């Protein structure tokens, strides 16, 4: 598949403060990719470099196979890069109508072609009835859809979404997120979604590039980052991680195993010796077999979320693990429970 956006070994520093360190990844045409990472690792700087607002000190940026920046040189100005940007707050013009906001980035704004394109965008984001309204007459979610329509109107090579739901209430976020993803899928737009929200990245993107410590720690499909993280840091950041100390024996005829407070568990690791064992809370289940061999512990905390919940279980050696269970299976605090582990666990030296 054609690559719409590619970064090769992009590095950036402000004085002695390194912000990006040899960042490389690509975004396929027509896909939704997420750039995921905590605050302060360089996500916004990278976005500004792609837009052309900043120039990379080292490395190259390609858009639709065209070299647009390289080693301290901007070869194509921002307005000619074919990049659409949806900033955090939407940044709509308060004195313009919805239609005028969408038309703002188009040439010959009063032409018949522009009017047709604006109507296409209004239909796409399902806001045709709001064409003459001002931004302050719209909900936060509707404003984000207008901002997306404005970014899509010029048919950019790539659309950048910068933490698009940061200003929305939690109750609105999931609904608006689904609406935006549906619009992006229908439009076929190539999208890079910048976010610190793991759930957002895993649920919306085809590919996730994880930025940790100012460089790409891992890039791949969401399920790959969640189930097969390449490092302990990746495992800890992408989803909730249950951690235990253990001793691994890798590469035996029978496979690779790790001994820990939850017993002898199968692992994908080939390490030998002391390791940190990592598994996901949903891998822990209550063992009702009463065969006496399952590891046991005491429930020290319980959290009810409606459809499911979590319990903290203190094991015999004092380590505490988190199990995610169906809501009807949540035991009371103080109860003694037996546990079993499903699937393979991770082990990192």
Tab-separated table of C-alpha atoms in Angstrom:
chain	number	residue	atom	x	y	z
A	1	UNK	CA	0.000	0.000	0.000
A	2	UNK	CA	1.189	3.540	-0.796
A	3	UNK	CA	2.837	5.523	1.983
A	4	UNK	CA	1.259	8.960	2.490
A	5	UNK	CA	3.568	10.185	5.274
A	6	UNK	CA	7.028	9.021	6.291
A	7	UNK	CA	9.535	10.257	8.848
A	8	UNK	CA	13.129	9.051	8.737
A	9	UNK	CA	15.432	9.507	11.724
A	10	UNK	CA	13.899	12.819	12.789
A	11	UNK	CA	15.705	14.423	15.731
A	12	UNK	CA	15.029	17.744	17.427
A	13	UNK	CA	16.414	19.565	20.452
A	14	UNK	CA	15.838	22.939	22.057
A	15	UNK	CA	19.195	23.964	23.470
A	16	UNK	CA	20.420	21.014	25.524
A	17	UNK	CA	16.908	19.591	25.859
A	18	UNK	CA	16.478	16.674	23.450
A	19	UNK	CA	12.862	16.398	22.305
A	20	UNK	CA	12.977	13.817	19.500
A	21	UNK	CA	15.602	11.126	19.004
A	22	UNK	CA	15.845	9.436	15.571
A	23	UNK	CA	12.082	9.056	15.140
A	24	UNK	CA	11.072	6.929	12.156
A	25	UNK	CA	7.635	5.649	11.142
A	26	UNK	CA	5.270	5.655	8.153
A	27	UNK	CA	1.524	6.172	7.664
A	28	UNK	CA	-0.221	4.197	4.921
A	29	UNK	CA	-2.537	5.985	2.516
A	30	UNK	CA	-6.164	5.779	3.632
A	31	UNK	CA	-5.323	4.485	7.120
A	32	UNK	CA	-5.838	5.874	10.602
A	33	UNK	CA	-2.575	5.799	12.540
A	34	UNK	CA	-2.074	6.914	16.121
A	35	UNK	CA	0.981	8.592	17.588
A	36	UNK	CA	0.653	7.569	21.222
A	37	UNK	CA	2.732	8.746	24.159
A	38	UNK	CA	2.687	10.505	27.528
A	39	UNK	CA	2.990	14.272	27.871
A	40	UNK	CA	6.414	15.762	27.285
A	41	UNK	CA	7.885	13.165	24.900
A	42	UNK	CA	7.711	15.299	21.745
A	43	UNK	CA	4.328	14.500	20.146
A	44	UNK	CA	3.401	18.142	19.549
A	45	UNK	CA	6.886	18.970	18.255
A	46	UNK	CA	6.630	16.100	15.786
A	47	UNK	CA	3.225	17.322	14.637
A	48	UNK	CA	4.616	20.830	14.093
A	49	UNK	CA	7.491	19.402	12.043
A	50	UNK	CA	5.061	17.505	9.796
A	51	UNK	CA	2.953	20.648	9.315
A	52	UNK	CA	6.054	22.705	8.509
A	53	UNK	CA	5.782	25.037	11.512
A	54	UNK	CA	9.178	23.760	12.646
A	55	UNK	CA	12.124	22.298	10.735
A	56	UNK	CA	13.803	19.061	11.903
A	57	UNK	CA	17.425	19.556	12.894
A	58	UNK	CA	18.187	16.068	11.593
A	59	UNK	CA	16.245	13.599	9.491
A	60	UNK	CA	13.738	13.758	6.650
A	61	UNK	CA	9.971	14.161	6.186
A	62	UNK	CA	8.160	12.820	3.117
A	63	UNK	CA	4.517	13.517	2.169
A	64	UNK	CA	3.159	11.484	-0.758
A	65	UNK	CA	6.772	10.490	-1.516
A	66	UNK	CA	7.823	14.148	-1.828
A	67	UNK	CA	10.686	15.290	0.388
A	68	UNK	CA	9.321	18.325	2.268
A	69	UNK	CA	11.994	18.812	4.973
A	70	UNK	CA	15.521	17.577	5.601
A	71	UNK	CA	18.353	18.302	8.057
A	72	UNK	CA	17.429	21.833	9.066
A	73	UNK	CA	15.873	22.785	5.726
A	74	UNK	CA	12.210	23.293	4.938
A	75	UNK	CA	11.860	22.394	1.252
A	76	UNK	CA	8.084	22.894	0.991
A	77	UNK	CA	6.220	25.647	2.908
A	78	UNK	CA	3.339	24.672	5.222
A	79	UNK	CA	0.599	25.925	2.904
A	80	UNK	CA	1.813	23.690	0.061
A	81	UNK	CA	2.316	20.443	1.992
A	82	UNK	CA	-1.239	19.192	1.739
A	83	UNK	CA	-1.623	18.768	5.494
A	84	UNK	CA	-4.918	19.353	7.298
A	85	UNK	CA	-4.797	20.066	11.034
A	86	UNK	CA	-7.514	19.634	13.665
A	87	UNK	CA	-6.119	21.306	16.809
A	88	UNK	CA	-7.126	20.475	20.388
A	89	UNK	CA	-9.713	23.211	20.774
A	90	UNK	CA	-11.001	23.106	17.202
A	91	UNK	CA	-10.009	26.801	16.803
A	92	UNK	CA	-13.071	27.761	14.799
A	93	UNK	CA	-13.547	31.400	13.844
A	94	UNK	CA	-16.290	32.621	16.223
A	95	UNK	CA	-17.545	35.370	13.882
A	96	UNK	CA	-18.017	33.018	10.906
A	97	UNK	CA	-20.836	30.598	10.228
A	98	UNK	CA	-20.263	26.853	10.038
A	99	UNK	CA	-20.230	27.033	6.235
A	100	UNK	CA	-17.768	29.917	6.214
A	101	UNK	CA	-15.482	28.106	8.634
A	102	UNK	CA	-15.424	25.053	6.376
A	103	UNK	CA	-14.796	27.189	3.291
A	104	UNK	CA	-11.966	29.122	4.907
A	105	UNK	CA	-9.151	26.899	3.596
A	106	UNK	CA	-10.511	26.733	0.053
A	107	UNK	CA	-9.567	29.008	-2.802
A	108	UNK	CA	-12.238	31.139	-4.462
A	109	UNK	CA	-14.462	30.840	-1.406
A	110	UNK	CA	-17.512	32.300	-3.142
A	111	UNK	CA	-17.376	30.068	-6.224
A	112	UNK	CA	-19.945	27.426	-7.111
A	113	UNK	CA	-17.275	24.723	-6.717
A	114	UNK	CA	-16.570	25.880	-3.161
A	115	UNK	CA	-20.274	25.891	-2.293
A	116	UNK	CA	-20.574	22.317	-3.571
A	117	UNK	CA	-17.517	21.218	-1.597
A	118	UNK	CA	-18.806	22.840	1.584
A	119	UNK	CA	-22.139	21.065	1.153
A	120	UNK	CA	-20.297	17.759	0.647
A	121	UNK	CA	-18.436	18.313	3.921
A	122	UNK	CA	-21.622	19.299	5.769
A	123	UNK	CA	-23.269	16.092	4.564
A	124	UNK	CA	-20.206	14.065	5.519
A	125	UNK	CA	-20.230	15.277	9.129
A	126	UNK	CA	-24.051	15.319	9.276
A	127	UNK	CA	-24.342	19.057	9.990
A	128	UNK	CA	-26.268	20.318	6.957
A	129	UNK	CA	-28.941	21.790	9.220
A	130	UNK	CA	-26.288	23.870	11.027
A	131	UNK	CA	-24.746	25.559	7.977
A	132	UNK	CA	-25.710	29.107	9.028
A	133	UNK	CA	-25.089	28.726	12.751
A	134	UNK	CA	-22.119	30.189	14.626
A	135	UNK	CA	-19.694	27.992	16.595
A	136	UNK	CA	-21.010	29.200	19.975
A	137	UNK	CA	-24.425	27.774	19.040
A	138	UNK	CA	-22.974	24.265	18.699
A	139	UNK	CA	-22.057	21.600	21.231
A	140	UNK	CA	-18.425	20.695	21.778
A	141	UNK	CA	-18.790	17.534	19.725
A	142	UNK	CA	-20.407	19.405	16.848
A	143	UNK	CA	-17.610	21.967	16.902
A	144	UNK	CA	-15.055	19.161	16.549
A	145	UNK	CA	-16.941	17.819	13.517
A	146	UNK	CA	-16.879	21.289	11.930
A	147	UNK	CA	-13.121	21.529	12.592
A	148	UNK	CA	-12.669	18.126	10.937
A	149	UNK	CA	-14.804	19.164	7.949
A	150	UNK	CA	-12.678	22.309	7.554
A	151	UNK	CA	-9.487	20.204	7.596
A	152	UNK	CA	-10.900	17.721	5.062
A	153	UNK	CA	-12.349	20.296	2.669
A	154	UNK	CA	-9.118	20.942	0.666
A	155	UNK	CA	-8.601	17.137	0.231
A	156	UNK	CA	-5.273	17.052	2.095
A	157	UNK	CA	-2.698	14.299	1.696
A	158	UNK	CA	-2.841	13.694	5.440
A	159	UNK	CA	-5.015	14.941	8.310
A	160	UNK	CA	-3.428	15.491	11.720
A	161	UNK	CA	-5.624	15.304	14.829
A	162	UNK	CA	-3.945	16.804	17.893
A	163	UNK	CA	-5.567	15.412	21.067
A	164	UNK	CA	-8.977	16.173	19.480
A	165	UNK	CA	-11.111	15.320	22.514
A	166	UNK	CA	-9.011	16.814	25.309
A	167	UNK	CA	-11.553	19.573	25.940
A	168	UNK	CA	-14.635	17.313	25.960
A	169	UNK	CA	-16.344	15.854	29.005
A	170	UNK	CA	-15.715	12.156	29.586
A	171	UNK	CA	-19.398	11.418	28.948
A	172	UNK	CA	-19.166	12.983	25.463
A	173	UNK	CA	-15.747	11.681	24.498
A	174	UNK	CA	-16.663	8.126	23.504
A	175	UNK	CA	-19.642	9.223	21.405
A	176	UNK	CA	-17.766	11.982	19.572
A	177	UNK	CA	-14.784	9.688	19.040
A	178	UNK	CA	-16.999	7.133	17.299
A	179	UNK	CA	-18.534	9.847	15.130
A	180	UNK	CA	-15.136	11.211	14.095
A	181	UNK	CA	-13.778	7.750	13.271
A	182	UNK	CA	-16.864	7.046	11.141
A	183	UNK	CA	-16.360	10.317	9.233
A	184	UNK	CA	-12.683	9.545	8.650
A	185	UNK	CA	-13.486	6.041	7.407
A	186	UNK	CA	-16.179	7.316	5.032
A	187	UNK	CA	-13.912	10.039	3.672
A	188	UNK	CA	-10.965	7.696	3.156
A	189	UNK	CA	-8.678	10.350	4.608
A	190	UNK	CA	-5.154	9.413	5.643
A	191	UNK	CA	-5.020	10.298	9.332
A	192	UNK	CA	-2.388	10.653	12.040
A	193	UNK	CA	-4.091	10.828	15.422
A	194	UNK	CA	-1.914	12.309	18.187
A	195	UNK	CA	-3.005	11.227	21.663
A	196	UNK	CA	-1.880	10.261	25.161
A	197	UNK	CA	-4.989	8.101	25.657
A	198	UNK	CA	-4.172	4.394	25.270
A	199	UNK	CA	-7.830	3.372	24.930
A	200	UNK	CA	-8.348	5.960	22.205
A	201	UNK	CA	-5.323	4.776	20.223
A	202	UNK	CA	-6.063	1.063	20.586
A	203	UNK	CA	-9.748	1.370	19.656
A	204	UNK	CA	-9.481	3.832	16.752
A	205	UNK	CA	-6.214	3.230	14.910
A	206	UNK	CA	-5.067	0.683	12.331
A	207	UNK	CA	-1.464	1.225	13.430
A	208	UNK	CA	-0.010	2.698	16.622
A	209	UNK	CA	3.423	4.327	16.896
A	210	UNK	CA	4.338	4.514	20.577
A	211	UNK	CA	6.604	7.424	21.490
A	212	UNK	CA	8.454	6.884	24.775
A	213	UNK	CA	11.596	8.654	25.996
A	214	UNK	CA	11.541	10.829	22.840
A	215	UNK	CA	11.835	7.914	20.394
A	216	UNK	CA	9.594	5.255	18.845
A	217	UNK	CA	9.499	2.365	21.302
A	218	UNK	CA	7.299	0.143	19.105
A	219	UNK	CA	5.114	0.492	16.031
A	220	UNK	CA	2.458	-1.970	14.949
A	221	UNK	CA	-1.183	-2.994	15.063
A	222	UNK	CA	-2.963	-2.221	18.369
A	223	UNK	CA	-3.312	-5.911	19.237
A	224	UNK	CA	0.416	-6.381	18.651
A	225	UNK	CA	1.408	-3.635	21.081
A	226	UNK	CA	-1.013	-4.925	23.703
A	227	UNK	CA	-0.286	-8.639	23.454
A	228	UNK	CA	3.333	-8.653	22.276
A	229	UNK	CA	5.088	-5.558	23.667
A	230	UNK	CA	8.806	-5.516	22.936
A	231	UNK	CA	9.817	-4.079	26.302
A	232	UNK	CA	8.638	-3.739	29.864
A	233	UNK	CA	8.053	0.003	29.327
A	234	UNK	CA	5.760	-0.677	26.378
A	235	UNK	CA	3.838	-3.288	28.361
A	236	UNK	CA	3.395	-0.876	31.282
A	237	UNK	CA	2.169	2.008	29.125
A	238	UNK	CA	-0.162	0.156	26.749
A	239	UNK	CA	-2.926	-1.085	28.997
A	240	UNK	CA	-2.914	-2.156	32.625
A	241	UNK	CA	-0.071	-4.471	33.615
A	242	UNK	CA	0.049	-6.901	36.535
A	243	UNK	CA	3.683	-7.352	37.601
A	244	UNK	CA	5.290	-10.103	39.672
A	245	UNK	CA	8.835	-11.252	40.330
A	246	UNK	CA	9.748	-14.625	38.853
A	247	UNK	CA	12.416	-16.981	37.573
A	248	UNK	CA	12.338	-17.955	33.908
A	249	UNK	CA	13.623	-21.043	32.131
A	250	UNK	CA	13.566	-20.421	28.413
A	251	UNK	CA	14.057	-22.686	25.463
A	252	UNK	CA	13.376	-26.092	27.035
A	253	UNK	CA	11.984	-28.975	25.007
A	254	UNK	CA	8.611	-28.436	26.657
A	255	UNK	CA	8.656	-24.711	25.937
A	256	UNK	CA	9.410	-21.596	27.965
A	257	UNK	CA	8.134	-21.220	31.517
A	258	UNK	CA	8.363	-18.859	34.450
A	259	UNK	CA	7.928	-19.664	38.131
A	260	UNK	CA	6.192	-16.988	40.207
A	261	UNK	CA	3.631	-16.574	42.995
A	262	UNK	CA	0.905	-17.621	40.536
A	263	UNK	CA	2.630	-20.928	39.783
A	264	UNK	CA	4.442	-22.267	36.740
A	265	UNK	CA	3.251	-20.269	33.740
A	266	UNK	CA	3.888	-20.513	30.026
A	267	UNK	CA	5.669	-17.506	28.539
A	268	UNK	CA	6.808	-16.277	25.150
A	269	UNK	CA	10.122	-15.174	26.676
A	270	UNK	CA	13.378	-17.047	26.140
A	271	UNK	CA	15.091	-15.465	29.156
A	272	UNK	CA	16.758	-17.514	31.868
A	273	UNK	CA	17.006	-16.355	35.450
A	274	UNK	CA	15.259	-13.627	37.382
A	275	UNK	CA	12.615	-11.694	35.467
A	276	UNK	CA	9.626	-9.427	35.894
A	277	UNK	CA	6.481	-11.320	34.949
A	278	UNK	CA	3.757	-9.242	33.278
A	279	UNK	CA	0.196	-10.260	32.499
A	280	UNK	CA	-3.069	-8.431	31.861
A	281	UNK	CA	-5.844	-8.258	34.511
A	282	UNK	CA	-8.275	-10.111	32.229
A	283	UNK	CA	-5.880	-13.101	32.174
A	284	UNK	CA	-6.671	-13.759	35.836
A	285	UNK	CA	-9.830	-15.729	36.577
A	286	UNK	CA	-11.367	-17.224	39.676
A	287	UNK	CA	-10.648	-20.950	39.944
A	288	UNK	CA	-13.729	-22.825	41.190
A	289	UNK	CA	-12.281	-26.309	40.717
A	290	UNK	CA	-11.419	-26.754	44.422
A	291	UNK	CA	-8.531	-29.042	43.508
A	292	UNK	CA	-6.280	-27.384	46.091
A	293	UNK	CA	-3.426	-26.687	43.694
A	294	UNK	CA	-4.462	-23.221	42.473
A	295	UNK	CA	-2.653	-20.214	43.987
A	296	UNK	CA	-4.755	-18.480	46.615
A	297	UNK	CA	-4.997	-14.997	48.030
A	298	UNK	CA	-7.174	-12.542	49.918
A	299	UNK	CA	-9.268	-9.844	48.246
A	300	UNK	CA	-8.053	-6.505	49.639
A	301	UNK	CA	-9.981	-4.133	47.323
A	302	UNK	CA	-12.886	-4.275	44.892
A	303	UNK	CA	-13.949	-1.780	42.206
A	304	UNK	CA	-17.345	-2.008	40.495
A	305	UNK	CA	-17.669	-0.451	37.001
A	306	UNK	CA	-21.133	-1.673	36.057
A	307	UNK	CA	-20.463	-4.117	33.217
A	308	UNK	CA	-17.326	-5.459	34.920
A	309	UNK	CA	-15.014	-4.725	37.813
A	310	UNK	CA	-11.603	-5.349	39.338
A	311	UNK	CA	-10.309	-6.899	42.513
A	312	UNK	CA	-6.915	-6.593	44.178
A	313	UNK	CA	-5.742	-9.919	45.566
A	314	UNK	CA	-2.866	-10.219	48.032
A	315	UNK	CA	-0.997	-13.483	47.420
A	316	UNK	CA	0.751	-15.626	50.008
A	317	UNK	CA	4.139	-13.957	49.396
A	318	UNK	CA	2.673	-10.468	49.870
A	319	UNK	CA	2.526	-9.484	46.190
A	320	UNK	CA	-0.756	-7.953	45.014
A	321	UNK	CA	-2.336	-8.740	41.631
A	322	UNK	CA	-5.305	-7.147	39.861
A	323	UNK	CA	-7.993	-9.339	38.259
A	324	UNK	CA	-10.672	-7.988	35.909
A	325	UNK	CA	-13.930	-9.932	36.221
A	326	UNK	CA	-17.555	-9.838	35.126
A	327	UNK	CA	-19.496	-7.705	37.591
A	328	UNK	CA	-21.560	-10.641	38.880
A	329	UNK	CA	-18.364	-12.535	39.793
A	330	UNK	CA	-16.845	-9.868	42.053
A	331	UNK	CA	-16.163	-11.344	45.509
A	332	UNK	CA	-16.359	-9.340	48.730
A	333	UNK	CA	-13.326	-7.670	50.261
A	334	UNK	CA	-11.771	-10.107	52.728
A	335	UNK	CA	-12.805	-13.202	50.801
A	336	UNK	CA	-10.204	-15.875	50.077
A	337	UNK	CA	-10.079	-16.781	46.382
A	338	UNK	CA	-8.232	-19.214	44.151
A	339	UNK	CA	-6.846	-17.896	40.861
A	340	UNK	CA	-5.854	-19.295	37.502
A	341	UNK	CA	-4.000	-17.669	34.628
A	342	UNK	CA	-5.195	-17.967	31.026
A	343	UNK	CA	-2.821	-17.697	28.094
A	344	UNK	CA	0.879	-16.984	28.038
A	345	UNK	CA	2.480	-14.309	30.167
A	346	UNK	CA	5.312	-11.907	29.382
A	347	UNK	CA	8.699	-11.951	31.079
A	348	UNK	CA	11.369	-9.242	30.921
A	349	UNK	CA	14.850	-9.406	32.401
